[in-house]
CSV table of C-alpha atoms in Angstrom, one decimal:
chain,number,residue,atom,x,y,z
G,13,MET,CA,8.8,-11.2,20.8
G,14,LYS,CA,8.6,-9.9,24.4
G,15,ASN,CA,8.0,-6.4,23.0
G,16,ILE,CA,5.1,-7.7,20.9
G,17,PHE,CA,3.4,-9.3,23.8
G,18,LEU,CA,3.8,-6.2,25.9
G,19,LEU,CA,2.3,-4.0,23.2
G,20,LEU,CA,-0.7,-6.4,22.9
G,21,LEU,CA,-1.2,-6.3,26.6
G,22,VAL,CA,-1.1,-2.5,26.6
G,23,PHE,CA,-3.5,-2.2,23.7
G,24,ASN,CA,-5.9,-4.7,25.3
G,25,THR,CA,-5.8,-2.7,28.6
G,26,MET,CA,-6.4,0.5,26.7
G,27,LEU,CA,-9.2,-1.0,24.7
G,28,SER,CA,-11.0,-2.4,27.8
G,29,TYR,CA,-10.7,1.0,29.5
G,30,GLY,CA,-12.0,2.7,26.4
G,31,GLN,CA,-15.0,0.4,26.2
G,32,ASP,CA,-15.9,0.6,29.8
G,33,SER,CA,-15.1,4.3,30.6
G,34,LEU,CA,-14.9,6.1,27.3
G,35,LYS,CA,-17.9,4.7,25.4
G,36,SER,CA,-15.7,2.7,23.0
G,37,LYS,CA,-14.0,5.7,21.4
G,38,LEU,CA,-10.8,3.6,21.3
G,39,SER,CA,-10.9,0.9,18.6
G,40,LEU,CA,-8.5,-1.9,17.7
G,41,GLU,CA,-8.3,-3.7,14.4
G,42,GLY,CA,-5.8,-5.3,12.1
G,43,SER,CA,-4.9,-8.4,10.1
G,44,ALA,CA,-2.5,-11.4,9.9
G,45,ASP,CA,-1.4,-13.0,6.6
G,46,ILE,CA,0.8,-15.9,5.5
G,47,TYR,CA,1.5,-17.4,2.0
G,48,TYR,CA,3.1,-20.0,-0.1
G,49,ARG,CA,5.0,-19.0,-3.3
G,50,LYS,CA,6.7,-21.1,-5.9
G,51,ASN,CA,8.3,-20.3,-9.3
G,52,LEU,CA,7.0,-22.5,-12.1
G,53,ASN,CA,9.6,-22.1,-14.9
G,54,THR,CA,12.8,-22.0,-12.9
G,55,ASN,CA,14.3,-23.9,-9.9
G,56,SER,CA,15.7,-20.7,-8.4
G,57,THR,CA,14.4,-20.1,-4.8
G,58,ASP,CA,15.6,-16.5,-4.8
G,59,LEU,CA,14.2,-15.2,-8.1
G,60,ALA,CA,11.0,-13.1,-7.9
G,61,PRO,CA,9.6,-10.1,-9.7
G,62,ALA,CA,11.0,-6.7,-8.6
G,63,THR,CA,8.1,-6.1,-6.3
G,64,SER,CA,8.1,-5.6,-2.5
G,65,PHE,CA,5.8,-8.2,-1.1
G,66,ALA,CA,5.1,-12.0,-1.7
G,67,ASN,CA,8.6,-12.5,-3.1
G,68,LEU,CA,9.8,-15.2,-0.7
G,69,ASN,CA,10.0,-18.9,-1.5
G,70,GLY,CA,7.9,-21.7,0.0
G,71,PHE,CA,5.7,-21.1,3.1
G,72,SER,CA,6.4,-17.6,4.2
G,73,LEU,CA,5.3,-15.0,6.7
G,74,GLY,CA,3.5,-11.8,5.6
G,75,MET,CA,2.8,-9.6,8.5
G,76,PHE,CA,0.8,-9.0,11.6
G,77,ASN,CA,-0.9,-5.6,11.5
G,78,LEU,CA,-2.3,-3.9,14.6
G,79,ILE,CA,-4.1,-0.6,14.3
G,80,SER,CA,-5.3,1.4,17.3
G,81,SER,CA,-7.3,4.6,16.9
G,82,TYR,CA,-9.1,7.0,19.2
G,83,ASP,CA,-11.3,9.9,18.3
G,84,THR,CA,-13.4,12.5,20.1
G,85,LYS,CA,-15.7,15.0,18.5
G,86,ASN,CA,-13.1,16.9,16.5
G,87,THR,CA,-9.7,15.2,17.1
G,88,GLY,CA,-8.0,11.8,17.2
G,89,PHE,CA,-5.0,9.7,16.5
G,90,VAL,CA,-4.0,6.5,14.7
G,91,ALA,CA,-1.2,4.1,15.7
G,92,ASP,CA,-0.5,1.4,13.0
G,93,LEU,CA,2.0,-1.2,13.9
G,94,VAL,CA,3.5,-3.9,11.7
G,95,PHE,CA,5.5,-7.1,12.4
G,96,GLY,CA,7.0,-9.5,9.9
G,97,PRO,CA,8.7,-9.4,6.5
G,98,ARG,CA,5.9,-7.5,4.7
G,99,GLY,CA,6.0,-4.9,7.5
G,100,GLU,CA,9.8,-4.6,7.3
G,101,ASP,CA,9.6,-3.9,3.6
G,102,ALA,CA,7.0,-1.2,4.2
G,103,VAL,CA,9.2,0.7,6.7
G,104,PHE,CA,12.6,0.0,5.3
G,105,LEU,CA,14.1,3.4,6.1
G,106,SER,CA,13.1,3.2,9.8
G,107,SER,CA,15.3,1.9,12.6
G,108,GLY,CA,15.1,0.7,16.2
G,109,ASN,CA,11.7,0.8,17.7
G,110,SER,CA,10.4,2.8,14.8
G,111,SER,CA,10.8,-0.2,12.5
G,112,ILE,CA,7.4,-1.5,13.6
G,113,VAL,CA,5.6,1.8,13.1
G,114,ASN,CA,3.7,1.9,9.8
G,115,GLN,CA,1.6,5.0,10.6
G,116,LEU,CA,1.5,7.3,13.6
G,117,TYR,CA,-0.5,10.5,13.2
G,118,ALA,CA,-3.0,12.9,14.9
G,119,TYR,CA,-5.7,14.8,13.2
G,120,TRP,CA,-8.0,17.7,13.8
G,121,ASP,CA,-11.4,18.2,12.1
G,122,VAL,CA,-11.5,21.9,12.0
G,123,SER,CA,-14.9,21.8,10.2
G,124,LYS,CA,-16.9,19.5,8.0
G,125,ASN,CA,-14.8,20.7,5.0
G,126,LEU,CA,-11.3,20.9,6.5
G,127,THR,CA,-9.1,18.4,8.3
G,128,PHE,CA,-5.4,18.8,9.4
G,129,THR,CA,-3.3,15.7,9.9
G,130,MET,CA,0.3,15.6,11.3
G,131,GLY,CA,2.6,12.6,11.6
G,132,ASN,CA,3.6,9.6,9.6
G,133,PHE,CA,0.9,8.3,7.2
G,134,ASN,CA,0.8,5.9,4.2
G,135,THR,CA,1.1,7.5,0.7
G,136,PHE,CA,-1.8,9.1,-1.1
G,137,LEU,CA,-0.3,8.0,-4.5
G,138,GLY,CA,-1.1,4.8,-6.2
G,139,TYR,CA,-4.0,2.3,-6.3
G,140,GLU,CA,-2.5,-0.5,-4.0
G,141,VAL,CA,-1.7,-0.2,-0.3
G,142,ILE,CA,0.7,-1.9,2.2
G,143,ALA,CA,-2.0,-3.8,4.2
G,144,PRO,CA,-3.1,-7.0,2.3
G,145,THR,CA,-6.7,-6.4,3.4
G,146,GLY,CA,-6.7,-3.3,1.2
G,147,ASN,CA,-5.7,-5.1,-2.0
G,148,PHE,CA,-7.5,-7.7,-4.1
G,149,ASN,CA,-4.3,-9.2,-5.5
G,150,TYR,CA,-1.9,-10.5,-2.8
G,151,SER,CA,1.3,-9.7,-4.6
G,152,THR,CA,1.8,-6.1,-5.5
G,153,SER,CA,2.4,-4.2,-8.7
G,154,TYR,CA,5.7,-2.7,-10.0
G,155,MET,CA,4.2,0.8,-9.7
G,156,PHE,CA,3.3,0.3,-6.1
G,157,SER,CA,6.6,-1.3,-5.2
G,158,TYR,CA,8.7,1.4,-6.7
G,159,GLY,CA,7.0,3.8,-4.3
G,160,PRO,CA,6.5,5.9,-2.4
G,161,PHE,CA,5.2,3.9,0.6
G,162,SER,CA,4.8,6.5,3.4
G,163,HIS,CA,5.3,10.2,4.3
G,164,SER,CA,5.9,12.2,7.4
G,165,GLY,CA,4.6,15.7,7.5
G,166,ILE,CA,1.4,17.8,7.7
G,167,LYS,CA,-1.5,17.8,5.3
G,168,ALA,CA,-4.8,19.5,4.9
G,169,ASP,CA,-7.8,17.7,3.4
G,170,PHE,CA,-10.6,19.7,1.9
G,171,ASN,CA,-14.2,18.9,0.9
G,172,LEU,CA,-14.6,21.4,-2.0
G,173,SER,CA,-18.1,20.3,-3.0
G,174,LYS,CA,-20.3,17.2,-3.0
G,175,SER,CA,-18.1,15.7,-5.8
G,176,PHE,CA,-14.7,17.4,-5.4
G,177,THR,CA,-12.1,16.9,-2.7
G,178,GLY,CA,-8.6,18.3,-2.4
G,179,MET,CA,-5.4,17.8,-0.3
G,180,LEU,CA,-2.2,19.8,0.2
G,181,ALA,CA,0.9,18.5,2.1
G,182,ILE,CA,4.3,19.5,3.3
G,183,LEU,CA,6.4,16.4,3.7
G,184,ASN,CA,9.8,15.0,4.6
G,185,ALA,CA,11.7,13.2,1.8
G,186,THR,CA,9.8,10.2,0.6
G,187,ASP,CA,9.7,7.2,3.1
G,188,ALA,CA,11.8,9.2,5.6
G,189,THR,CA,9.4,8.7,8.4
G,190,GLU,CA,11.6,9.4,11.4
G,191,TYR,CA,13.3,12.7,10.3
G,192,ASN,CA,14.1,14.7,7.2
G,193,PRO,CA,17.6,13.8,5.8
G,194,THR,CA,17.6,16.9,3.6
G,195,ASN,CA,17.2,20.6,4.3
G,196,PHE,CA,14.3,20.8,1.8
G,197,ASN,CA,10.7,19.7,2.0
G,198,THR,CA,8.6,17.8,-0.5
G,199,ILE,CA,5.2,19.1,-1.5
G,200,GLY,CA,2.2,16.9,-2.2
G,201,GLY,CA,-1.2,17.5,-3.6
G,202,GLN,CA,-4.4,15.7,-4.6
G,203,LEU,CA,-7.6,16.6,-6.5
G,204,GLY,CA,-10.4,14.1,-6.3
G,205,TYR,CA,-13.6,13.9,-8.3
G,206,LYS,CA,-16.0,11.2,-6.9
G,207,ASP,CA,-14.0,8.0,-7.3
G,208,THR,CA,-11.1,9.4,-9.4
G,209,TYR,CA,-8.0,11.0,-7.9
G,210,LEU,CA,-5.1,13.0,-9.5
G,211,ASN,CA,-2.0,13.0,-7.2
G,212,ALA,CA,1.3,14.9,-7.5
G,213,LEU,CA,4.6,15.0,-5.5
G,214,TYR,CA,7.6,17.3,-6.0
G,215,GLY,CA,10.7,17.8,-3.9
G,216,LYS,CA,14.3,16.9,-3.2
G,217,GLN,CA,14.7,13.4,-1.8
G,218,ASP,CA,18.2,11.9,-0.9
G,219,SER,CA,20.1,13.8,-3.6
G,220,SER,CA,20.5,17.4,-4.9
G,221,ALA,CA,18.0,16.6,-7.7
G,222,SER,CA,14.2,17.0,-7.3
G,223,THR,CA,11.7,14.2,-7.9
G,224,PHE,CA,8.5,14.8,-9.7
G,225,GLN,CA,5.7,12.2,-9.7
G,226,VAL,CA,2.1,12.4,-11.0
G,227,ASP,CA,-0.4,9.7,-10.5
G,228,LEU,CA,-4.0,8.9,-11.4
G,229,THR,CA,-6.1,6.3,-9.6
G,230,GLY,CA,-9.8,5.3,-9.8
G,231,GLY,CA,-12.2,2.6,-8.9
G,232,TYR,CA,-15.7,2.1,-10.4
G,233,ASP,CA,-18.6,-0.3,-9.8
G,234,LEU,CA,-19.9,-1.0,-13.3
G,235,SER,CA,-22.6,-3.3,-11.8
G,236,GLU,CA,-23.4,-5.1,-8.6
G,237,LYS,CA,-20.9,-7.8,-9.6
G,238,LEU,CA,-18.4,-6.1,-11.8
G,239,TYR,CA,-15.7,-3.6,-10.7
G,240,VAL,CA,-12.8,-2.0,-12.5
G,241,GLY,CA,-9.8,-0.2,-11.0
G,242,ILE,CA,-7.2,1.9,-12.8
G,243,ASN,CA,-3.8,3.3,-11.9
G,244,THR,CA,-1.2,5.2,-14.0
G,245,THR,CA,1.9,6.9,-12.8
G,246,TYR,CA,5.0,8.8,-13.9
G,247,ASN,CA,8.1,9.4,-11.8
G,248,GLU,CA,11.3,11.2,-12.8
G,249,THR,CA,14.5,12.4,-11.1
G,250,GLU,CA,17.1,14.0,-13.4
G,251,GLY,CA,16.2,11.9,-16.4
G,252,SER,CA,15.8,8.6,-14.5
G,253,GLY,CA,12.6,7.1,-13.3
G,254,PHE,CA,9.6,4.9,-14.2
G,255,TYR,CA,6.1,5.0,-15.5
G,256,GLY,CA,3.3,2.5,-16.0
G,257,VAL,CA,-0.4,1.8,-16.2
G,258,ALA,CA,-2.5,-1.0,-14.7
G,259,LEU,CA,-6.1,-2.2,-14.9
G,260,TYR,CA,-7.9,-4.2,-12.2
G,261,PRO,CA,-11.1,-5.8,-13.3
G,262,GLN,CA,-13.0,-7.9,-10.7
G,263,TYR,CA,-16.1,-10.0,-10.8
G,264,ALA,CA,-17.9,-11.2,-7.6
G,265,ILE,CA,-20.3,-14.1,-7.1
G,266,ARG,CA,-21.2,-14.4,-3.5
G,267,GLU,CA,-18.1,-15.4,-1.5
G,268,LEU,CA,-16.0,-16.0,-4.6
G,269,THR,CA,-14.4,-13.1,-6.5
G,270,THR,CA,-12.1,-13.4,-9.5
G,271,GLY,CA,-9.9,-10.6,-10.7
G,272,LEU,CA,-7.0,-9.7,-12.9
G,273,ARG,CA,-4.2,-7.1,-12.7
G,274,ALA,CA,-2.8,-6.2,-16.1
G,275,GLU,CA,0.2,-3.9,-15.8
G,276,TYR,CA,2.7,-2.3,-18.2
G,277,PHE,CA,5.8,-0.9,-16.5
G,278,ASN,CA,8.9,0.9,-17.8
G,279,GLU,CA,12.1,1.8,-15.9
G,280,PHE,CA,14.3,4.3,-17.6
G,281,SER,CA,17.6,6.2,-17.3
G,282,SER,CA,20.4,7.3,-19.6
G,283,SER,CA,21.7,3.7,-19.7
G,284,LEU,CA,18.5,1.7,-19.0
G,285,ASN,CA,15.1,1.3,-20.7
G,286,THR,CA,13.4,-1.9,-19.5
G,287,ASP,CA,9.8,-2.8,-20.2
G,288,VAL,CA,7.8,-5.3,-18.2
G,289,ILE,CA,4.3,-6.6,-18.7
G,290,GLY,CA,2.8,-8.3,-15.6
G,291,LEU,CA,-0.4,-10.3,-15.6
G,292,THR,CA,-1.8,-11.5,-12.3
G,293,ALA,CA,-4.9,-13.6,-12.0
G,294,THR,CA,-6.4,-14.0,-8.6
G,295,ILE,CA,-9.3,-16.1,-7.1
G,296,ASP,CA,-10.5,-14.9,-3.7
G,297,TYR,CA,-12.7,-17.0,-1.5
G,298,SER,CA,-14.0,-15.5,1.8
G,299,ILE,CA,-15.0,-17.5,4.9
G,300,GLU,CA,-16.1,-15.2,7.7
G,301,ASN,CA,-13.1,-13.0,8.4
G,302,LEU,CA,-10.7,-15.2,6.4
G,303,ASN,CA,-9.8,-14.6,2.8
G,304,LEU,CA,-8.1,-17.4,0.8
G,305,LYS,CA,-6.3,-16.2,-2.3
G,306,LEU,CA,-5.0,-18.3,-5.2
G,307,GLU,CA,-2.9,-16.4,-7.6
G,308,TYR,CA,-1.1,-17.1,-10.9
G,309,ARG,CA,1.4,-14.5,-12.1
G,310,ILE,CA,3.5,-14.1,-15.2
G,311,ASP,CA,6.0,-11.3,-15.8
G,312,LYS,CA,7.5,-10.8,-19.2
G,313,SER,CA,10.3,-8.3,-20.1
G,314,ASP,CA,12.0,-7.2,-23.2
G,315,ASP,CA,15.3,-8.0,-21.5
G,316,LYS,CA,16.5,-11.2,-19.9
G,317,ILE,CA,16.1,-10.0,-16.3
G,318,PHE,CA,14.8,-13.2,-14.8
G,319,ASP,CA,17.8,-15.5,-14.3
G,320,LYS,CA,18.8,-15.1,-18.0
G,321,LYS,CA,15.2,-15.4,-19.1
G,322,ASP,CA,12.8,-12.9,-20.4
G,323,ASN,CA,9.8,-14.2,-18.4
G,324,LEU,CA,8.9,-15.6,-15.0
G,325,SER,CA,5.8,-17.5,-13.9
G,326,SER,CA,4.8,-18.2,-10.3
G,327,VAL,CA,1.9,-19.2,-8.1
G,328,VAL,CA,0.9,-17.9,-4.7
G,329,LEU,CA,-1.6,-19.3,-2.1
G,330,ALA,CA,-2.3,-16.7,0.6
G,331,ALA,CA,-4.4,-16.6,3.8
G,332,VAL,CA,-5.4,-13.2,5.1
G,333,TYR,CA,-7.4,-12.9,8.3
G,334,SER,CA,-8.8,-9.6,9.4
G,335,PHE,CA,-10.3,-8.5,12.7
G,336,ASN,CA,-12.0,-5.5,14.3
């Protein structure tokens, strides 16, 4: 706790200096979230879907997220710190003081069409993100939770035209943010067209086998009130892996937004082939910087993976506060 207060003091001092002397080039933003979760069809307090976040029983802590950034004309940095269970899950391979670092990178805008970034940054694969402010549903999908979460390395982002973007990256093993545990690098790439992105990852992780993952994400405003997101992914390492697809329709009426995540997920290997269908209905009500989320979720499998049952239903009430 002492370290957290010290960090807040340092950031506050830096921000004040940036505002007074550097024309507010230094910015500070973040979020805080808490939630209540309860299983509806079992008395078990430990049972939850195999997803990374919102899986604790009763009133639980999410995380405190503190993001500091500074930019000049062509260069800048981002320091993204996390505290709490959600943050710990996000940086599970880090240790010591690094266990609070979600992202830490510097960038250089070489031109309007080329940017280099070096450091630790959240993954470019998938539809959902670590910070709850970036997701409509509070709990996360199977595809997101099976990863990856973050990468360390160097990447180049390209503006290829008014509609097309591209990215190439040389990375450590997936989620190895402090150092590379292998003698090999992972290669990442992305091709974007307007609001649709095709992502790919290939390289050796924590074994002699190489992992290949391809991923498609998109988000589309069909009208002023109706939005639909999509995510599909395939991941394989020597015959083992997972794949899935999810749709995210949302409908907004002023401060109230309703939405659904409908996901199909399959985990496979030579001895395993498990299908799961997850349906998550969420109502989001915004009050100034506070978002209240009420969520009903049901997960159904073709195997009895939920405490000798083939399904699990649960409810979540979350409060997410953002600031900048």
